[in-house]
Coordinates of C-alpha atoms in Angstrom, one line a residue:
Chain X
M1 CA -84.5 240.5 -28.6
P2 CA -85.4 239.9 -25.0
K3 CA -88.9 238.5 -25.8
Q4 CA -87.4 235.6 -27.9
V5 CA -84.9 234.8 -25.2
D6 CA -87.7 234.6 -22.7
H7 CA -89.6 232.3 -25.0
Q8 CA -86.7 229.9 -25.4
E9 CA -85.9 230.1 -21.7
R10 CA -89.5 229.3 -20.8
R11 CA -89.6 226.4 -23.2
E12 CA -86.4 225.0 -21.6
T13 CA -87.8 225.4 -18.2
I14 CA -90.8 223.3 -19.3
A15 CA -88.5 220.8 -20.9
R16 CA -86.5 220.4 -17.7
A17 CA -89.7 219.9 -15.7
L18 CA -90.7 217.3 -18.2
W19 CA -87.4 215.5 -17.7
R20 CA -88.0 215.4 -14.0
V21 CA -91.4 214.0 -14.4
V22 CA -90.1 211.3 -16.8
E23 CA -87.2 210.5 -14.4
R24 CA -89.6 210.2 -11.5
R25 CA -92.7 208.6 -12.9
G26 CA -91.9 207.6 -16.5
A27 CA -93.4 208.9 -19.7
V28 CA -96.3 206.5 -19.8
H29 CA -98.7 208.7 -17.9
L30 CA -97.1 212.0 -18.8
T31 CA -99.6 214.8 -19.4
M32 CA -99.1 218.5 -20.1
R33 CA -101.0 219.3 -16.9
E34 CA -98.5 217.3 -14.8
V35 CA -95.5 219.0 -16.5
A36 CA -97.1 222.4 -16.0
Q37 CA -97.5 221.6 -12.2
E38 CA -93.8 220.5 -12.1
A39 CA -92.7 223.7 -13.8
G40 CA -94.8 225.9 -11.5
L41 CA -96.8 227.1 -14.5
S42 CA -100.5 227.0 -15.3
H43 CA -101.7 224.5 -17.8
G44 CA -102.6 227.4 -20.1
A45 CA -99.1 228.7 -20.0
V46 CA -97.7 225.4 -21.1
Q47 CA -100.3 225.2 -23.9
H48 CA -99.1 228.7 -25.0
Y49 CA -95.6 227.3 -25.7
F50 CA -96.6 223.8 -26.9
T51 CA -99.7 223.1 -28.9
S52 CA -99.7 219.4 -28.0
R53 CA -98.2 216.7 -25.8
E54 CA -96.2 215.5 -28.8
A55 CA -94.8 218.9 -29.6
M56 CA -93.8 219.3 -25.9
L57 CA -92.1 215.8 -25.9
T58 CA -90.3 216.5 -29.2
F59 CA -88.9 219.8 -27.9
A60 CA -87.8 218.1 -24.7
M61 CA -86.1 215.4 -26.7
D62 CA -84.4 217.8 -29.0
F63 CA -83.2 219.9 -26.0
A64 CA -81.9 216.7 -24.3
A65 CA -80.0 215.7 -27.5
E66 CA -78.5 219.3 -27.5
Q67 CA -77.5 219.0 -23.9
T68 CA -75.9 215.7 -24.6
A69 CA -74.0 217.1 -27.5
L70 CA -72.8 220.0 -25.2
R71 CA -71.6 217.5 -22.6
V72 CA -69.7 215.5 -25.3
G73 CA -68.3 218.7 -26.7
R74 CA -67.0 219.8 -23.3
G75 CA -65.5 216.3 -22.7
V76 CA -63.7 216.4 -26.1
Q77 CA -62.3 219.8 -25.2
E78 CA -60.9 218.4 -22.0
L79 CA -59.1 215.7 -24.1
G80 CA -56.9 218.4 -25.5
D81 CA -55.6 219.0 -29.0
R82 CA -56.0 216.2 -31.5
P83 CA -57.8 213.7 -29.1
H84 CA -57.5 210.0 -29.8
P85 CA -60.6 208.8 -31.7
R86 CA -61.0 206.0 -29.2
D87 CA -61.4 208.5 -26.4
V88 CA -64.0 210.5 -28.4
L89 CA -66.0 207.4 -29.2
R90 CA -65.8 206.3 -25.5
L91 CA -67.0 209.7 -24.4
M92 CA -70.0 209.5 -26.8
L93 CA -71.0 206.1 -25.6
M94 CA -70.6 207.2 -21.9
E95 CA -72.9 210.1 -22.4
T96 CA -75.5 207.9 -24.2
L97 CA -75.6 205.2 -21.5
P98 CA -77.5 205.9 -18.2
L99 CA -74.4 206.3 -16.1
H100 CA -75.2 209.6 -14.5
A101 CA -78.3 211.6 -13.7
D102 CA -78.4 213.8 -16.8
A103 CA -77.5 211.0 -19.2
R104 CA -80.1 208.8 -17.4
A105 CA -82.9 211.4 -17.9
T106 CA -82.0 211.7 -21.6
S107 CA -81.8 207.9 -22.0
R108 CA -85.3 207.4 -20.4
M109 CA -86.8 210.1 -22.5
S110 CA -85.3 208.7 -25.6
A111 CA -86.7 205.2 -24.8
A112 CA -90.1 206.7 -24.3
Y113 CA -89.8 208.7 -27.5
V114 CA -88.9 205.6 -29.5
L115 CA -92.0 203.8 -28.2
E116 CA -94.1 206.9 -29.1
A117 CA -92.5 207.0 -32.5
L118 CA -93.9 203.5 -33.3
H119 CA -97.4 204.9 -33.4
D120 CA -96.9 208.5 -34.5
K121 CA -95.6 209.3 -37.9
N122 CA -94.3 212.8 -37.0
V123 CA -92.5 211.6 -33.9
H124 CA -91.1 208.7 -36.0
A125 CA -89.7 211.1 -38.6
R126 CA -88.1 213.4 -36.0
A127 CA -86.7 210.5 -33.9
R128 CA -85.3 208.9 -37.1
E129 CA -83.7 212.1 -38.2
G130 CA -82.0 212.7 -34.9
M131 CA -80.7 209.1 -34.8
R132 CA -79.5 209.3 -38.4
Q133 CA -77.5 212.5 -37.6
G134 CA -76.0 210.7 -34.6
R135 CA -75.1 207.7 -36.8
A136 CA -73.5 210.0 -39.4
L137 CA -71.3 211.6 -36.8
V138 CA -70.1 208.2 -35.5
E139 CA -69.4 207.0 -39.1
Q140 CA -67.4 210.1 -39.8
L141 CA -65.3 209.4 -36.7
V142 CA -64.8 205.8 -37.7
R143 CA -63.8 206.7 -41.3
Q144 CA -61.3 209.3 -40.0
A145 CA -59.9 206.8 -37.5
I146 CA -59.3 204.3 -40.4
A147 CA -57.8 207.1 -42.6
D148 CA -55.5 208.1 -39.8
G149 CA -54.3 204.6 -39.3
Y150 CA -55.9 204.1 -35.9
V151 CA -58.2 201.3 -37.1
D152 CA -57.4 198.4 -39.4
P153 CA -58.4 199.5 -43.0
E154 CA -59.8 196.0 -43.5
R155 CA -62.7 197.0 -41.2
D156 CA -65.9 198.1 -42.9
P157 CA -66.7 201.6 -41.5
A158 CA -70.5 201.1 -41.9
V159 CA -70.5 197.8 -40.1
E160 CA -68.3 199.2 -37.3
T161 CA -70.5 202.2 -37.0
D162 CA -73.6 200.0 -36.6
L163 CA -72.0 197.8 -34.0
L164 CA -70.9 200.9 -32.0
L165 CA -74.4 202.2 -32.0
A166 CA -75.8 198.8 -31.0
L167 CA -73.7 199.0 -27.8
T168 CA -76.4 201.4 -26.5
G169 CA -78.2 198.1 -25.9
F170 CA -76.5 198.2 -22.5
T171 CA -79.1 200.7 -21.5
P172 CA -82.0 198.4 -20.4
L173 CA -79.4 196.0 -18.9
I174 CA -78.0 198.8 -16.7
E175 CA -81.5 200.2 -15.9
L176 CA -82.7 196.7 -14.7
D177 CA -79.6 196.0 -12.7
V178 CA -78.8 193.0 -14.9
I179 CA -75.3 194.4 -15.7
R180 CA -73.5 196.8 -13.3
P181 CA -72.4 200.1 -14.8
Q182 CA -68.8 199.3 -14.2
D183 CA -69.1 196.0 -16.1
A184 CA -70.8 197.7 -19.0
L185 CA -67.9 200.2 -19.0
A186 CA -65.4 197.4 -18.9
A187 CA -67.1 195.7 -21.8
V188 CA -67.2 198.9 -23.8
D189 CA -63.5 199.4 -23.1
Q190 CA -62.7 195.9 -24.2
Y191 CA -64.7 196.4 -27.4
L192 CA -62.9 199.7 -28.2
D193 CA -59.5 198.1 -27.5
R194 CA -60.2 195.5 -30.1
L195 CA -61.5 198.0 -32.6
F196 CA -58.3 200.1 -32.2
D197 CA -56.0 197.1 -32.1
K198 CA -54.7 196.6 -35.6
E199 CA -54.2 192.8 -35.7
Chain H
M1 CA -108.3 169.2 -15.2
P2 CA -110.3 170.8 -17.9
K3 CA -111.0 174.0 -15.8
Q4 CA -107.3 174.8 -15.4
V5 CA -106.6 174.3 -19.1
D6 CA -109.5 176.7 -19.9
H7 CA -108.1 179.2 -17.4
Q8 CA -104.6 179.1 -19.0
E9 CA -106.1 179.2 -22.5
R10 CA -108.2 182.3 -21.6
R11 CA -105.2 184.0 -20.2
E12 CA -103.2 183.3 -23.3
T13 CA -106.1 184.7 -25.5
I14 CA -106.0 187.9 -23.4
A15 CA -102.2 188.0 -23.7
R16 CA -102.3 187.7 -27.5
A17 CA -105.0 190.4 -27.7
L18 CA -102.7 192.6 -25.5
W19 CA -99.8 191.9 -28.0
R20 CA -102.0 193.1 -30.9
V21 CA -102.9 196.2 -29.1
V22 CA -99.3 196.9 -28.2
E23 CA -98.2 196.2 -31.8
R24 CA -100.9 198.5 -33.2
R25 CA -101.1 201.4 -30.7
G26 CA -98.2 201.0 -28.3
A27 CA -98.2 200.2 -24.6
V28 CA -98.4 203.9 -23.6
H29 CA -102.2 204.1 -23.5
L30 CA -102.9 200.5 -22.9
T31 CA -105.9 199.8 -20.7
M32 CA -107.6 196.5 -19.5
R33 CA -110.8 197.7 -21.2
E34 CA -109.0 198.0 -24.6
V35 CA -107.5 194.6 -24.3
A36 CA -110.9 193.1 -23.3
Q37 CA -112.4 194.7 -26.4
E38 CA -109.6 193.3 -28.6
A39 CA -110.0 189.8 -27.1
G40 CA -113.8 189.9 -27.5
L41 CA -114.4 189.7 -23.8
S42 CA -116.1 191.9 -21.2
H43 CA -114.0 194.1 -19.0
G44 CA -115.2 192.1 -16.0
A45 CA -114.0 188.8 -17.7
V46 CA -110.5 190.2 -18.1
Q47 CA -110.6 191.5 -14.5
H48 CA -111.5 187.9 -13.4
Y49 CA -108.2 186.7 -14.8
F50 CA -106.0 189.6 -14.0
T51 CA -106.4 191.8 -10.9
S52 CA -104.5 194.7 -12.4
R53 CA -103.0 196.2 -15.5
E54 CA -99.5 195.3 -14.2
A55 CA -100.6 191.7 -13.6
M56 CA -101.9 191.5 -17.2
L57 CA -98.8 193.1 -18.6
T58 CA -96.5 190.8 -16.6
F59 CA -98.4 187.7 -17.8
A60 CA -98.3 188.8 -21.4
M61 CA -94.5 189.5 -21.0
D62 CA -93.9 186.1 -19.5
F63 CA -95.9 184.4 -22.2
A64 CA -94.0 186.3 -24.9
A65 CA -90.7 185.2 -23.4
E66 CA -92.0 181.6 -23.3
Q67 CA -93.0 181.9 -27.0
T68 CA -89.6 183.3 -27.9
A69 CA -87.9 180.4 -26.0
L70 CA -90.1 178.0 -28.0
R71 CA -89.1 179.6 -31.3
V72 CA -85.4 179.4 -30.4
G73 CA -85.9 175.8 -29.2
R74 CA -87.5 174.8 -32.6
G75 CA -84.8 176.6 -34.5
V76 CA -82.0 174.8 -32.5
Q77 CA -83.7 171.5 -33.3
E78 CA -83.6 172.3 -37.0
L79 CA -79.8 172.9 -36.6
G80 CA -79.5 169.1 -36.0
D81 CA -77.3 167.2 -33.5
R82 CA -74.6 169.1 -31.7
P83 CA -75.3 172.5 -33.4
H84 CA -72.4 175.0 -33.7
P85 CA -72.6 177.4 -30.8
R86 CA -72.3 180.3 -33.3
D87 CA -75.5 179.2 -34.9
V88 CA -77.3 178.9 -31.6
L89 CA -76.2 182.4 -30.5
R90 CA -77.2 183.8 -33.9
L91 CA -80.7 182.3 -33.6
M92 CA -81.1 183.7 -30.1
L93 CA -80.2 187.2 -31.4
M94 CA -82.4 186.8 -34.4
E95 CA -85.4 186.0 -32.3
T96 CA -84.7 188.9 -29.9
L97 CA -84.5 191.6 -32.7
P98 CA -87.6 192.9 -34.3
L99 CA -87.1 191.0 -37.6
H100 CA -90.5 189.3 -38.0
A101 CA -94.0 190.0 -36.6
D102 CA -93.8 187.8 -33.5
A103 CA -90.4 188.9 -32.5
R104 CA -91.4 192.5 -33.2
A105 CA -94.5 192.2 -30.9
T106 CA -92.3 190.7 -28.2
S107 CA -89.6 193.3 -28.6
R108 CA -92.1 196.2 -28.4
M109 CA -93.7 194.7 -25.3
S110 CA -90.4 194.2 -23.7
A111 CA -89.4 197.9 -24.4
A112 CA -92.7 199.0 -22.8
Y113 CA -92.1 196.6 -19.9
V114 CA -88.7 198.0 -19.2
L115 CA -90.1 201.6 -19.1
E116 CA -92.8 200.4 -16.7
A117 CA -90.2 198.7 -14.6
L118 CA -88.4 202.0 -13.9
H119 CA -91.4 203.1 -11.9
D120 CA -92.8 199.9 -10.5
K121 CA -90.8 197.8 -8.1
N122 CA -92.7 194.6 -8.8
V123 CA -92.4 194.9 -12.5
H124 CA -88.7 195.8 -12.1
A125 CA -88.0 192.6 -10.1
R126 CA -89.8 190.5 -12.6
A127 CA -88.2 192.1 -15.6
R128 CA -84.8 191.8 -14.0
E129 CA -85.3 188.1 -13.2
G130 CA -86.3 187.4 -16.7
M131 CA -83.3 189.2 -18.2
R132 CA -80.9 187.6 -15.7
Q133 CA -82.1 184.2 -16.7
G134 CA -81.6 185.1 -20.4
R135 CA -78.1 186.4 -19.5
A136 CA -77.2 183.2 -17.6
L137 CA -78.3 181.1 -20.6
V138 CA -76.0 183.1 -23.0
E139 CA -73.1 183.0 -20.5
Q140 CA -73.5 179.2 -20.3
L141 CA -73.3 178.9 -24.1
V142 CA -70.2 181.2 -24.3
R143 CA -68.4 179.2 -21.5
Q144 CA -69.2 175.9 -23.3
A145 CA -68.0 177.4 -26.6
I146 CA -64.7 178.3 -25.0
A147 CA -64.4 174.9 -23.3
D148 CA -65.1 173.2 -26.6
G149 CA -62.4 175.2 -28.4
Y150 CA -64.8 177.3 -30.5
V151 CA -63.8 180.6 -28.9
D152 CA -60.3 181.8 -27.9
P153 CA -59.9 180.9 -24.2
E154 CA -58.3 184.3 -23.7
R155 CA -61.7 185.9 -24.0
D156 CA -63.5 186.7 -20.7
P157 CA -66.9 184.8 -20.8
A158 CA -68.7 187.5 -18.7
V159 CA -67.5 190.3 -21.0
E160 CA -68.4 188.4 -24.1
T161 CA -71.8 187.6 -22.7
D162 CA -72.5 191.3 -21.9
L163 CA -71.4 192.4 -25.4
L164 CA -73.6 189.8 -27.0
L165 CA -76.6 191.0 -25.0
A166 CA -75.8 194.6 -25.8
L167 CA -76.3 193.8 -29.5
T168 CA -80.0 193.9 -28.8
G169 CA -79.3 197.7 -29.1
F170 CA -80.1 197.2 -32.8
T171 CA -83.8 197.2 -31.8
P172 CA -84.5 200.9 -31.7
L173 CA -82.2 201.4 -34.8
I174 CA -84.2 198.9 -36.8
E175 CA -87.6 200.2 -35.5
L176 CA -86.8 203.7 -36.5
D177 CA -85.4 202.7 -39.9
V178 CA -82.0 204.1 -39.1
I179 CA -80.4 200.7 -39.9
R180 CA -82.0 198.2 -42.3
P181 CA -82.7 194.7 -40.9
Q182 CA -80.2 193.2 -43.4
D183 CA -77.5 195.5 -42.3
A184 CA -78.1 194.7 -38.6
L185 CA -77.9 191.0 -39.6
A186 CA -74.7 191.5 -41.5
A187 CA -73.2 193.4 -38.5
V188 CA -74.3 190.6 -36.1
D189 CA -72.7 188.0 -38.4
Q190 CA -69.5 189.9 -38.6
Y191 CA -69.5 190.2 -34.8
L192 CA -70.0 186.5 -34.4
D193 CA -67.3 185.7 -37.0
R194 CA -64.8 187.6 -34.9
L195 CA -65.9 186.0 -31.7
F196 CA -65.5 182.5 -33.2
D197 CA -62.3 183.3 -35.0
K198 CA -59.5 182.2 -32.8
E199 CA -56.7 184.6 -33.7

C-alpha cells in the first residue's frame, strides 16, 4: 500500500517541521502556514493532511510520544536481559527531561500541549489519555519491582508512581537554567537510590 | 503621592484582568487589546502602563509571585511562633500547585511565562531570577531544618532543595486530571514525612 505509507510519511515530515518551529520559536505563535513553510510544502498541502491546527498539534504530540517510547525501548534493549527496574525508570525519566535535543523538542511540545489542553476539551482528553497510559506503565514497573523484592513492600505503589512522575518538574528548572542538567540527574539518582534501598 | 498609588493600582487592575483572561482562555492568544477589554479600559490606556505584551506579562507574573508570597506569609503566621519547617515547606508547595483558584491562575501564568521565556531573552532572565530566588528560599529552609536537627544531617541540602522544587511537577498531572489533587497532597505528605524522618 504505497499510498498509505506516503500519507504517513508526509504527516511525519510535517510533524518534524512542527517540532523544529516549536523548538525555535515556541508554540505560542504556531500557525499551519509557518509549519508548511518549514516543511517545504504549500499551506494547502498541510491542510490536506490536517484539518486544523489542533489536529496537526495532536498528531505531532502523538508522534513525539511514539519516538520517545522508541528511544526508551532501544535503551532498555541495551540494558540486556532482565534489566534492573531502577535502570528502566531512570531511562524513562532521562528521556522525559529536556537533556538532549530530541527530548527537549518533545518536552517543549508537551508543555505547549498541556497549556492548549486547558482551553480545548478534545486536546485535554487526548493529553490526559496519553499521560494516563504513561502513568500506568510506570505503576506497572513499580508494582513489579516491589513483587520482585527490589523495593520495600511497605511502599505504596500508587504514591511511588505519582512521586516519580512529579519528578518531571525538573523540566522548567532545567529550561530556565535554575538547576543544571547534571544536578537534576544527581537528584534523580539519589531519589532512585532511596526508592530501591530497602531500609 | 496619590498619583503613584493610582499608577500601581491601575497596573494591578490590568494584571488581575490578565490573570482572568489566562485562566479562561490561556496565554497562547493573549493580546493587550483583550486584556484591556477585560479590565474595562481602552487599548491606549493599557499601552500607557505597559509598552509591550511582554512588559504586561512580566508585571502580571511578578505581581502573581508577590501575591503567592503574601499567601504563604499569611499561612506561616497562622502556624504560630517557631513553626515546624515541614509545615512551612508544605505550605509553600500547596500554594505553588494548582489546588485553588488563585494558585491555579498563578500556576497557569507561570507555565505560559516559562514557554515565552524559551524564545525571549528578557523574559528568560526575569523568569530565571524569580525561580532562583524561590530556590534560594527553599534551600535556606532546608539548611535551617538540618541545623535545627529536624532533617538527617547526612542529607545534601542542595539535592533536597532540588527534589522539593521538582515536586511542582504535579502541576500538569493535576491540570489534566491524571492525578487527583488529594492524591498529589498525600504524595507530598509522604515525601515530607520521609524527609523529616531521621532514620
